[in-house]
Amino acid sequence: MRHILSYTRQELKAKLTELGLKPFRTKQLWDWVHVRGVVDFDLMDNLPKRERLILAENFSSFLPTITAEQHASDGVIKWLFKMEDGHEVESVFIPEATRGTLCISSQVGCTLTCRFCHTGTQGLSRNLSTEEIVLQVWMARSRIDDWQGRDKPRKISNIVFMGMGEPLYNKDNVFTSCHIFMDEHGMGYGSRKITISTSGVVPEIPAIGEELGVNLAISIHASNNETRTKIMPINNKYDLGQLIESVKAFRLKETRKITWEYIMLDGINDSEEDAKALVKLLDGIPSMVNLIPFNPWPGSPYKPSTTENITKFYKKLQRLGMIAVIRKTRGEDILAACGQLRSETSKRNTVSLEFPTVVDVYGTEAQKQRIKVEITGAEA
Ligand code: SF4
């Protein structure tokens, strides 16, 4: 039985017609699920009882169990959502003064083994389904009480595919979930509010612009093939020359820029010469370079660049006319920062956690559905 959150609105309309329900029920059902945040058919009180039963018999409305919810001292929240088959998926909420970003995963684990990345050490278990991707946003919005209606400011204003996995190795499910996020009658996230970050799966990059029009971020992390191959094995398959060509073919929306993620590794990629080579490489592409201080994890093979070197690198980029920012490290104390996501249950006690005192579900009675919270493997 397909999950209610796996349907696009058009697919849902076709399914309801097949079940003998009137087409206008699509709008009501879509509103319950994607605007009010309710998937329990029993609670949908503007639908006749008989039709609610039909829905319950024909759609899954499974909700993952929250096996951990960690609050960092800077407001970042990390969740582990246990899916139906027991696999755990991580999502991270990063609140800022004027917006809130939810970082979501596209795979359980990852095949790509980038050497600076904690997730890359665990291998790939499987791709996430469409509903498992949508569920991360749905669950996070429920947990932080973010179902205020379509026209009100929302706590989760931006969605980024920067969690576990390479989104373009799960392209169909990632693209369908983006269509669901962007549906104007549902969650209504604009294309500017969604970012897909890839390590450089060259053949699929143009489709992000052509089929979705969302923001593109590329993990580049080096300005020459030799260094990039050392730290990102995918460079053996798609090298920097091919990557730059595919980005040039990407249909960029007006006024937007490609974001280039660049992790600062001590003595590896952080010299002023590297900065100069990067600017040369990106010549002619509307770009913004995001310098990411490396967050070491137990056993990581690299050290973070010094603040002095990061500053020198940043200033060199600026002098050469490149727009650059140094990303503020968030959620460090719960290993929620970039490249640190890892869902291995056994590792949970190795970091200092600050668990919420209230573990029941936020929101109105109607929203208190079947969300289960099982904080396990950590001190409460
Ligand atoms: S950085 Fe991204 S693509 Fe590379 S191993 Fe980690 S999760 Fe995979």
Short mmCIF file of C-alpha atoms and ligand atoms in Angstrom, two decimals:
data_model
loop_
_atom_site.label_atom_id
_atom_site.label_comp_id
_atom_site.label_asym_id
_atom_site.label_seq_id
_atom_site.Cartn_x
_atom_site.Cartn_y
_atom_site.Cartn_z
CA MET A 1 0.00 0.00 0.00
CA ARG A 2 1.51 3.34 -1.06
CA HIS A 3 2.09 6.02 1.56
CA ILE A 4 -0.10 9.13 1.35
CA LEU A 5 3.04 11.33 1.38
CA SER A 6 4.50 9.63 -1.69
CA TYR A 7 1.84 11.05 -4.02
CA THR A 8 2.09 14.21 -6.07
CA ARG A 9 -1.22 16.09 -6.20
CA GLN A 10 -1.90 14.89 -9.76
CA GLU A 11 -1.25 11.28 -8.78
CA LEU A 12 -3.50 11.63 -5.76
CA LYS A 13 -6.35 12.96 -7.88
CA ALA A 14 -6.05 9.98 -10.22
CA LYS A 15 -6.00 7.56 -7.28
CA LEU A 16 -9.06 9.11 -5.63
CA THR A 17 -10.95 8.93 -8.92
CA GLU A 18 -10.01 5.26 -9.18
CA LEU A 19 -11.43 4.76 -5.67
CA GLY A 20 -14.72 6.42 -6.70
CA LEU A 21 -14.18 9.64 -4.73
CA LYS A 22 -15.07 13.04 -6.15
CA PRO A 23 -12.16 15.07 -7.61
CA PHE A 24 -12.71 17.92 -5.10
CA ARG A 25 -11.70 15.54 -2.30
CA THR A 26 -8.12 15.85 -3.59
CA LYS A 27 -7.92 19.45 -2.45
CA GLN A 28 -9.36 18.62 0.99
CA LEU A 29 -7.06 15.67 1.52
CA TRP A 30 -4.02 17.57 0.23
CA ASP A 31 -4.85 20.42 2.59
CA TRP A 32 -5.04 18.10 5.60
CA VAL A 33 -1.78 16.41 4.81
CA HIS A 34 0.44 19.22 3.48
CA VAL A 35 -1.02 22.39 5.01
CA ARG A 36 -2.47 21.31 8.35
CA GLY A 37 -0.01 18.50 8.99
CA VAL A 38 -2.52 15.72 9.61
CA VAL A 39 -2.17 12.24 8.14
CA ASP A 40 -4.53 10.40 10.47
CA PHE A 41 -7.62 9.92 8.28
CA ASP A 42 -9.82 9.62 11.38
CA LEU A 43 -9.10 13.26 12.21
CA MET A 44 -10.17 14.61 8.81
CA ASP A 45 -13.59 15.73 9.98
CA ASN A 46 -14.75 17.43 6.79
CA LEU A 47 -14.72 14.07 4.99
CA PRO A 48 -17.61 11.60 5.38
CA LYS A 49 -16.85 8.69 7.67
CA ARG A 50 -17.31 6.20 4.81
CA GLU A 51 -14.68 7.97 2.71
CA ARG A 52 -12.25 8.19 5.63
CA LEU A 53 -12.50 4.40 5.88
CA ILE A 54 -11.78 4.05 2.15
CA LEU A 55 -8.71 6.24 2.56
CA ALA A 56 -7.46 4.23 5.55
CA GLU A 57 -7.88 1.01 3.57
CA ASN A 58 -5.99 2.29 0.54
CA PHE A 59 -3.21 4.53 1.81
CA SER A 60 -0.46 3.98 4.34
CA SER A 61 0.00 6.81 6.81
CA PHE A 62 2.94 5.30 8.68
CA LEU A 63 4.90 7.75 10.80
CA PRO A 64 8.50 7.00 11.76
CA THR A 65 9.47 6.70 15.39
CA ILE A 66 11.75 9.42 16.68
CA THR A 67 14.57 7.47 18.24
CA ALA A 68 16.63 10.51 19.20
CA GLU A 69 16.11 14.23 19.33
CA GLN A 70 19.23 16.17 20.21
CA HIS A 71 19.26 19.88 20.97
CA ALA A 72 22.58 21.70 20.53
CA SER A 73 23.33 24.71 22.64
CA ASP A 74 23.02 26.99 19.58
CA GLY A 75 19.43 25.94 18.82
CA VAL A 76 20.24 23.28 16.22
CA ILE A 77 18.08 20.17 16.52
CA LYS A 78 19.03 16.79 15.12
CA TRP A 79 16.54 13.97 14.74
CA LEU A 80 16.94 10.30 14.07
CA PHE A 81 13.80 8.97 12.41
CA LYS A 82 13.34 5.19 12.42
CA MET A 83 11.67 4.08 9.20
CA GLU A 84 9.41 1.06 8.73
CA ASP A 85 12.28 -1.35 8.03
CA GLY A 86 14.24 -0.14 11.07
CA HIS A 87 16.77 2.02 9.21
CA GLU A 88 17.43 5.37 10.80
CA VAL A 89 17.55 8.64 8.91
CA GLU A 90 19.01 11.90 10.14
CA SER A 91 17.64 15.41 9.64
CA VAL A 92 18.95 18.62 11.13
CA PHE A 93 17.13 21.90 11.79
CA ILE A 94 19.30 25.02 11.80
CA PRO A 95 17.44 28.10 13.06
CA GLU A 96 18.73 31.56 12.17
CA ALA A 97 17.49 35.07 12.87
CA THR A 98 15.36 35.42 9.74
CA ARG A 99 14.94 31.87 8.54
CA GLY A 100 15.23 28.22 9.44
CA THR A 101 16.88 25.57 7.31
CA LEU A 102 16.12 21.87 7.41
CA CYS A 103 18.94 19.69 6.17
CA ILE A 104 17.54 16.38 4.95
CA SER A 105 18.97 13.06 3.81
CA SER A 106 18.44 11.31 0.49
CA GLN A 107 20.03 7.94 1.25
CA VAL A 108 20.77 5.75 4.25
CA GLY A 109 24.55 6.05 4.23
CA CYS A 110 26.41 6.89 1.04
CA THR A 111 28.49 5.14 -1.60
CA LEU A 112 30.90 7.96 -2.21
CA THR A 113 33.48 7.74 0.60
CA CYS A 114 34.60 11.38 0.56
CA ARG A 115 37.53 11.14 2.95
CA PHE A 116 36.58 14.11 5.14
CA CYS A 117 32.99 12.88 5.64
CA HIS A 118 31.80 10.86 8.59
CA THR A 119 28.76 9.52 6.69
CA GLY A 120 31.07 8.25 3.96
CA THR A 121 32.65 5.78 6.39
CA GLN A 122 29.49 3.70 6.76
CA GLY A 123 28.74 2.70 3.15
CA LEU A 124 25.33 2.71 1.52
CA SER A 125 22.42 0.77 2.96
CA ARG A 126 19.75 1.94 0.54
CA ASN A 127 18.04 4.88 -1.16
CA LEU A 128 15.24 6.64 0.66
CA SER A 129 11.78 6.44 -0.88
CA THR A 130 9.82 9.57 -1.79
CA GLU A 131 7.71 9.35 1.36
CA GLU A 132 10.78 8.90 3.55
CA ILE A 133 12.22 12.11 2.12
CA VAL A 134 8.93 14.00 2.51
CA LEU A 135 8.43 12.51 5.97
CA GLN A 136 11.62 14.18 7.22
CA VAL A 137 10.13 17.61 6.51
CA TRP A 138 6.69 16.58 7.71
CA MET A 139 8.02 15.17 10.99
CA ALA A 140 10.32 18.11 11.65
CA ARG A 141 7.49 20.58 11.06
CA SER A 142 5.31 18.60 13.46
CA ARG A 143 8.00 18.50 16.13
CA ILE A 144 8.61 22.25 16.09
CA ASP A 145 4.94 23.14 15.67
CA ASP A 146 5.33 24.61 12.18
CA TRP A 147 1.90 24.03 10.65
CA GLN A 148 0.61 27.59 10.91
CA GLY A 149 -0.94 27.66 7.45
CA ARG A 150 0.41 28.39 4.02
CA ASP A 151 0.50 32.20 4.20
CA LYS A 152 2.16 32.64 7.60
CA PRO A 153 5.92 32.76 8.15
CA ARG A 154 7.21 29.30 8.78
CA LYS A 155 9.96 28.07 11.04
CA ILE A 156 11.35 25.80 8.36
CA SER A 157 11.70 28.25 5.48
CA ASN A 158 14.41 26.43 3.51
CA ILE A 159 15.10 22.82 2.65
CA VAL A 160 18.56 21.62 1.69
CA PHE A 161 19.58 18.17 0.49
CA MET A 162 22.87 18.18 2.36
CA GLY A 163 22.30 15.35 4.82
CA MET A 164 23.30 11.74 4.33
CA GLY A 165 23.72 10.53 0.78
CA GLU A 166 24.25 11.79 -2.74
CA PRO A 167 20.87 13.15 -3.92
CA LEU A 168 21.61 12.57 -7.61
CA TYR A 169 22.13 8.86 -6.99
CA ASN A 170 18.50 8.82 -5.87
CA LYS A 171 17.32 11.30 -8.46
CA ASP A 172 13.74 10.09 -9.12
CA ASN A 173 12.69 10.09 -5.46
CA VAL A 174 14.50 13.36 -4.73
CA PHE A 175 12.89 15.09 -7.72
CA THR A 176 9.39 13.79 -6.88
CA SER A 177 9.75 14.95 -3.29
CA CYS A 178 10.83 18.40 -4.54
CA HIS A 179 7.66 18.57 -6.69
CA ILE A 180 5.65 17.75 -3.55
CA PHE A 181 7.48 20.41 -1.47
CA MET A 182 6.92 23.01 -4.21
CA ASP A 183 3.22 22.30 -4.81
CA GLU A 184 1.48 25.66 -4.52
CA HIS A 185 -1.61 24.14 -2.88
CA GLY A 186 0.45 22.24 -0.33
CA MET A 187 3.69 23.11 1.41
CA GLY A 188 4.37 25.69 -1.27
CA TYR A 189 8.15 26.00 -0.93
CA GLY A 190 9.42 28.21 -3.75
CA SER A 191 12.23 26.93 -5.94
CA ARG A 192 14.55 29.48 -4.31
CA LYS A 193 13.92 27.83 -0.95
CA ILE A 194 15.20 24.41 -1.95
CA THR A 195 18.83 23.49 -2.60
CA ILE A 196 20.19 20.24 -3.97
CA SER A 197 23.81 19.70 -3.10
CA THR A 198 25.80 17.23 -5.15
CA SER A 199 29.34 15.95 -5.01
CA GLY A 200 29.40 16.21 -8.80
CA VAL A 201 27.31 13.54 -10.54
CA VAL A 202 27.95 15.23 -13.85
CA PRO A 203 25.32 13.67 -16.17
CA GLU A 204 22.44 14.54 -13.82
CA ILE A 205 23.35 18.14 -12.98
CA PRO A 206 21.59 19.91 -15.89
CA ALA A 207 18.27 18.20 -14.96
CA ILE A 208 18.19 20.07 -11.64
CA GLY A 209 17.87 23.31 -13.62
CA GLU A 210 15.65 21.97 -16.39
CA GLU A 211 13.16 19.90 -14.37
CA LEU A 212 13.09 21.68 -11.00
CA GLY A 213 14.76 25.10 -11.17
CA VAL A 214 15.91 24.81 -7.55
CA ASN A 215 19.26 26.05 -6.25
CA LEU A 216 22.38 24.07 -7.03
CA ALA A 217 25.26 23.58 -4.63
CA ILE A 218 28.37 21.64 -5.61
CA SER A 219 30.86 20.11 -3.23
CA ILE A 220 34.06 21.06 -5.00
CA HIS A 221 36.55 21.13 -2.08
CA ALA A 222 39.67 21.42 -4.27
CA SER A 223 40.88 23.46 -7.22
CA ASN A 224 42.92 20.78 -8.97
CA ASN A 225 42.27 17.18 -9.95
CA GLU A 226 45.13 15.73 -7.96
CA THR A 227 43.89 17.03 -4.61
CA ARG A 228 40.22 16.48 -5.41
CA THR A 229 40.80 12.85 -6.37
CA LYS A 230 42.59 12.29 -3.07
CA ILE A 231 39.77 13.62 -0.94
CA MET A 232 36.77 12.81 -3.20
CA PRO A 233 37.05 9.52 -5.13
CA ILE A 234 34.13 10.56 -7.39
CA ASN A 235 36.68 12.81 -9.12
CA ASN A 236 38.10 9.67 -10.75
CA LYS A 237 34.79 9.25 -12.54
CA TYR A 238 33.86 12.88 -13.21
CA ASP A 239 36.85 15.18 -13.05
CA LEU A 240 36.90 18.93 -12.55
CA GLY A 241 36.89 19.66 -16.30
CA GLN A 242 33.70 17.61 -16.80
CA LEU A 243 32.16 19.09 -13.68
CA ILE A 244 32.73 22.67 -14.81
CA GLU A 245 31.30 21.91 -18.27
CA SER A 246 28.12 20.41 -16.80
CA VAL A 247 27.67 23.39 -14.49
CA LYS A 248 28.03 25.72 -17.46
CA ALA A 249 25.19 23.77 -19.12
CA PHE A 250 23.02 24.19 -16.02
CA ARG A 251 20.08 26.50 -16.58
CA LEU A 252 20.56 29.08 -13.88
CA LYS A 253 17.57 31.20 -12.89
CA GLU A 254 18.17 34.93 -13.20
CA THR A 255 20.04 36.56 -10.32
CA ARG A 256 21.02 33.21 -8.84
CA LYS A 257 24.45 31.84 -8.28
CA ILE A 258 25.92 28.37 -7.99
CA THR A 259 27.09 27.68 -4.46
CA TRP A 260 30.47 25.94 -4.27
CA GLU A 261 31.09 24.14 -1.01
CA TYR A 262 34.74 24.14 0.01
CA ILE A 263 35.80 22.37 3.18
CA MET A 264 38.98 23.81 4.71
CA LEU A 265 41.51 21.05 5.41
CA ASP A 266 44.80 21.95 7.00
CA GLY A 267 47.69 21.69 4.55
CA ILE A 268 45.55 19.94 1.94
CA ASN A 269 43.56 22.59 0.07
CA ASP A 270 43.87 25.79 2.09
CA SER A 271 46.75 27.78 0.58
CA GLU A 272 46.43 31.14 -1.16
CA GLU A 273 47.58 29.41 -4.36
CA ASP A 274 44.58 27.08 -4.01
CA ALA A 275 42.32 30.13 -3.67
CA LYS A 276 43.78 31.68 -6.80
CA ALA A 277 43.36 28.44 -8.77
CA LEU A 278 39.76 28.15 -7.60
CA VAL A 279 38.88 31.60 -8.90
CA LYS A 280 40.47 30.75 -12.25
CA LEU A 281 38.55 27.48 -12.43
CA LEU A 282 35.19 29.13 -11.76
CA ASP A 283 35.79 31.98 -14.20
CA GLY A 284 32.61 32.84 -16.12
CA ILE A 285 30.22 31.02 -13.74
CA PRO A 286 28.04 33.16 -11.41
CA SER A 287 29.36 31.76 -8.17
CA MET A 288 29.43 31.99 -4.42
CA VAL A 289 32.05 30.06 -2.48
CA ASN A 290 31.04 28.71 0.88
CA LEU A 291 34.11 28.05 3.03
CA ILE A 292 33.35 25.36 5.57
CA PRO A 293 35.57 24.92 8.62
CA PHE A 294 36.23 21.19 8.94
CA ASN A 295 34.67 19.51 11.97
CA PRO A 296 36.91 16.61 12.91
CA TRP A 297 35.24 13.41 14.07
CA PRO A 298 36.81 10.49 15.92
CA GLY A 299 39.26 8.87 13.50
CA SER A 300 39.06 11.55 10.81
CA PRO A 301 42.24 11.68 8.68
CA TYR A 302 42.38 15.49 8.42
CA LYS A 303 42.81 18.47 10.68
CA PRO A 304 40.85 21.70 10.38
CA SER A 305 42.58 24.67 8.76
CA THR A 306 43.69 27.34 11.17
CA THR A 307 41.55 30.44 11.52
CA GLU A 308 44.46 32.41 10.08
CA ASN A 309 44.59 30.28 6.93
CA ILE A 310 40.82 30.35 6.48
CA THR A 311 40.90 34.15 6.74
CA LYS A 312 43.80 34.44 4.26
CA PHE A 313 41.99 32.13 1.81
CA TYR A 314 38.79 34.12 2.17
CA LYS A 315 40.54 37.46 1.63
CA LYS A 316 42.37 36.13 -1.42
CA LEU A 317 39.06 35.06 -2.98
CA GLN A 318 37.59 38.47 -2.25
CA ARG A 319 40.59 40.34 -3.69
CA LEU A 320 40.17 38.31 -6.88
CA GLY A 321 36.51 39.32 -7.13
CA MET A 322 34.89 36.11 -5.89
CA ILE A 323 31.91 36.29 -3.54
CA ALA A 324 32.70 34.13 -0.54
CA VAL A 325 31.39 33.44 2.93
CA ILE A 326 32.83 31.51 5.84
CA ARG A 327 30.15 29.19 7.13
CA LYS A 328 29.52 29.46 10.81
CA THR A 329 29.80 26.04 12.39
CA ARG A 330 26.51 24.99 13.95
CA GLY A 331 25.44 22.04 16.04
CA GLU A 332 29.00 20.96 16.76
CA ASP A 333 28.21 19.52 20.15
CA ILE A 334 25.77 16.99 18.67
CA LEU A 335 27.84 16.07 15.58
CA ALA A 336 25.18 17.69 13.41
CA ALA A 337 27.58 19.86 11.48
CA CYS A 338 28.45 19.32 7.84
CA GLY A 339 30.07 15.96 7.12
CA GLN A 340 29.34 14.68 10.58
CA LEU A 341 26.01 13.00 10.11
CA ARG A 342 26.09 9.37 11.01
CA SER A 343 23.20 7.24 12.15
CA GLU A 344 25.01 4.47 13.91
CA THR A 345 23.01 3.93 17.07
CA SER A 346 26.02 2.66 18.95
CA LYS A 347 27.78 5.98 18.51
CA ARG A 348 25.10 8.04 20.21
CA ASN A 349 26.63 8.03 23.63
CA THR A 350 29.98 9.28 22.39
CA VAL A 351 28.85 12.89 22.15
CA SER A 352 27.54 15.20 24.78
CA LEU A 353 23.78 15.47 24.42
CA GLU A 354 21.25 17.84 25.78
CA PHE A 355 17.93 16.09 25.46
CA PRO A 356 14.63 17.91 25.65
CA THR A 357 12.82 17.63 28.93
CA VAL A 358 9.51 17.23 27.12
CA VAL A 359 9.39 14.30 24.77
CA ASP A 360 5.72 14.19 23.94
CA VAL A 361 4.42 15.64 20.72
CA TYR A 362 4.07 19.36 20.13
CA GLY A 363 1.00 20.91 18.54
CA THR A 364 -2.73 20.75 18.88
CA GLU A 365 -4.69 17.69 19.88
CA ALA A 366 -5.51 17.13 16.22
CA GLN A 367 -1.83 17.02 15.41
CA LYS A 368 -0.99 14.63 18.22
CA GLN A 369 -1.25 11.67 16.01
CA ARG A 370 0.82 8.58 16.12
CA ILE A 371 4.23 10.16 16.45
CA LYS A 372 6.16 8.00 18.84
CA VAL A 373 9.24 9.19 20.61
CA GLU A 374 11.63 6.57 21.88
CA ILE A 375 14.75 8.18 23.20
CA THR A 376 17.17 5.33 23.33
CA GLY A 377 20.82 4.82 23.99
CA ALA A 378 21.45 8.12 25.71
CA GLU A 379 21.14 9.65 29.11
CA ALA A 380 17.82 11.46 29.47
S1 SF4 B 1 30.20 14.26 1.60
FE1 SF4 B 1 28.18 13.68 0.81
S2 SF4 B 1 28.67 12.54 -1.07
FE2 SF4 B 1 30.58 12.59 0.13
S3 SF4 B 1 30.53 10.68 1.35
FE3 SF4 B 1 29.62 12.32 2.59
S4 SF4 B 1 27.40 12.11 2.24
FE4 SF4 B 1 28.46 11.02 0.57
#
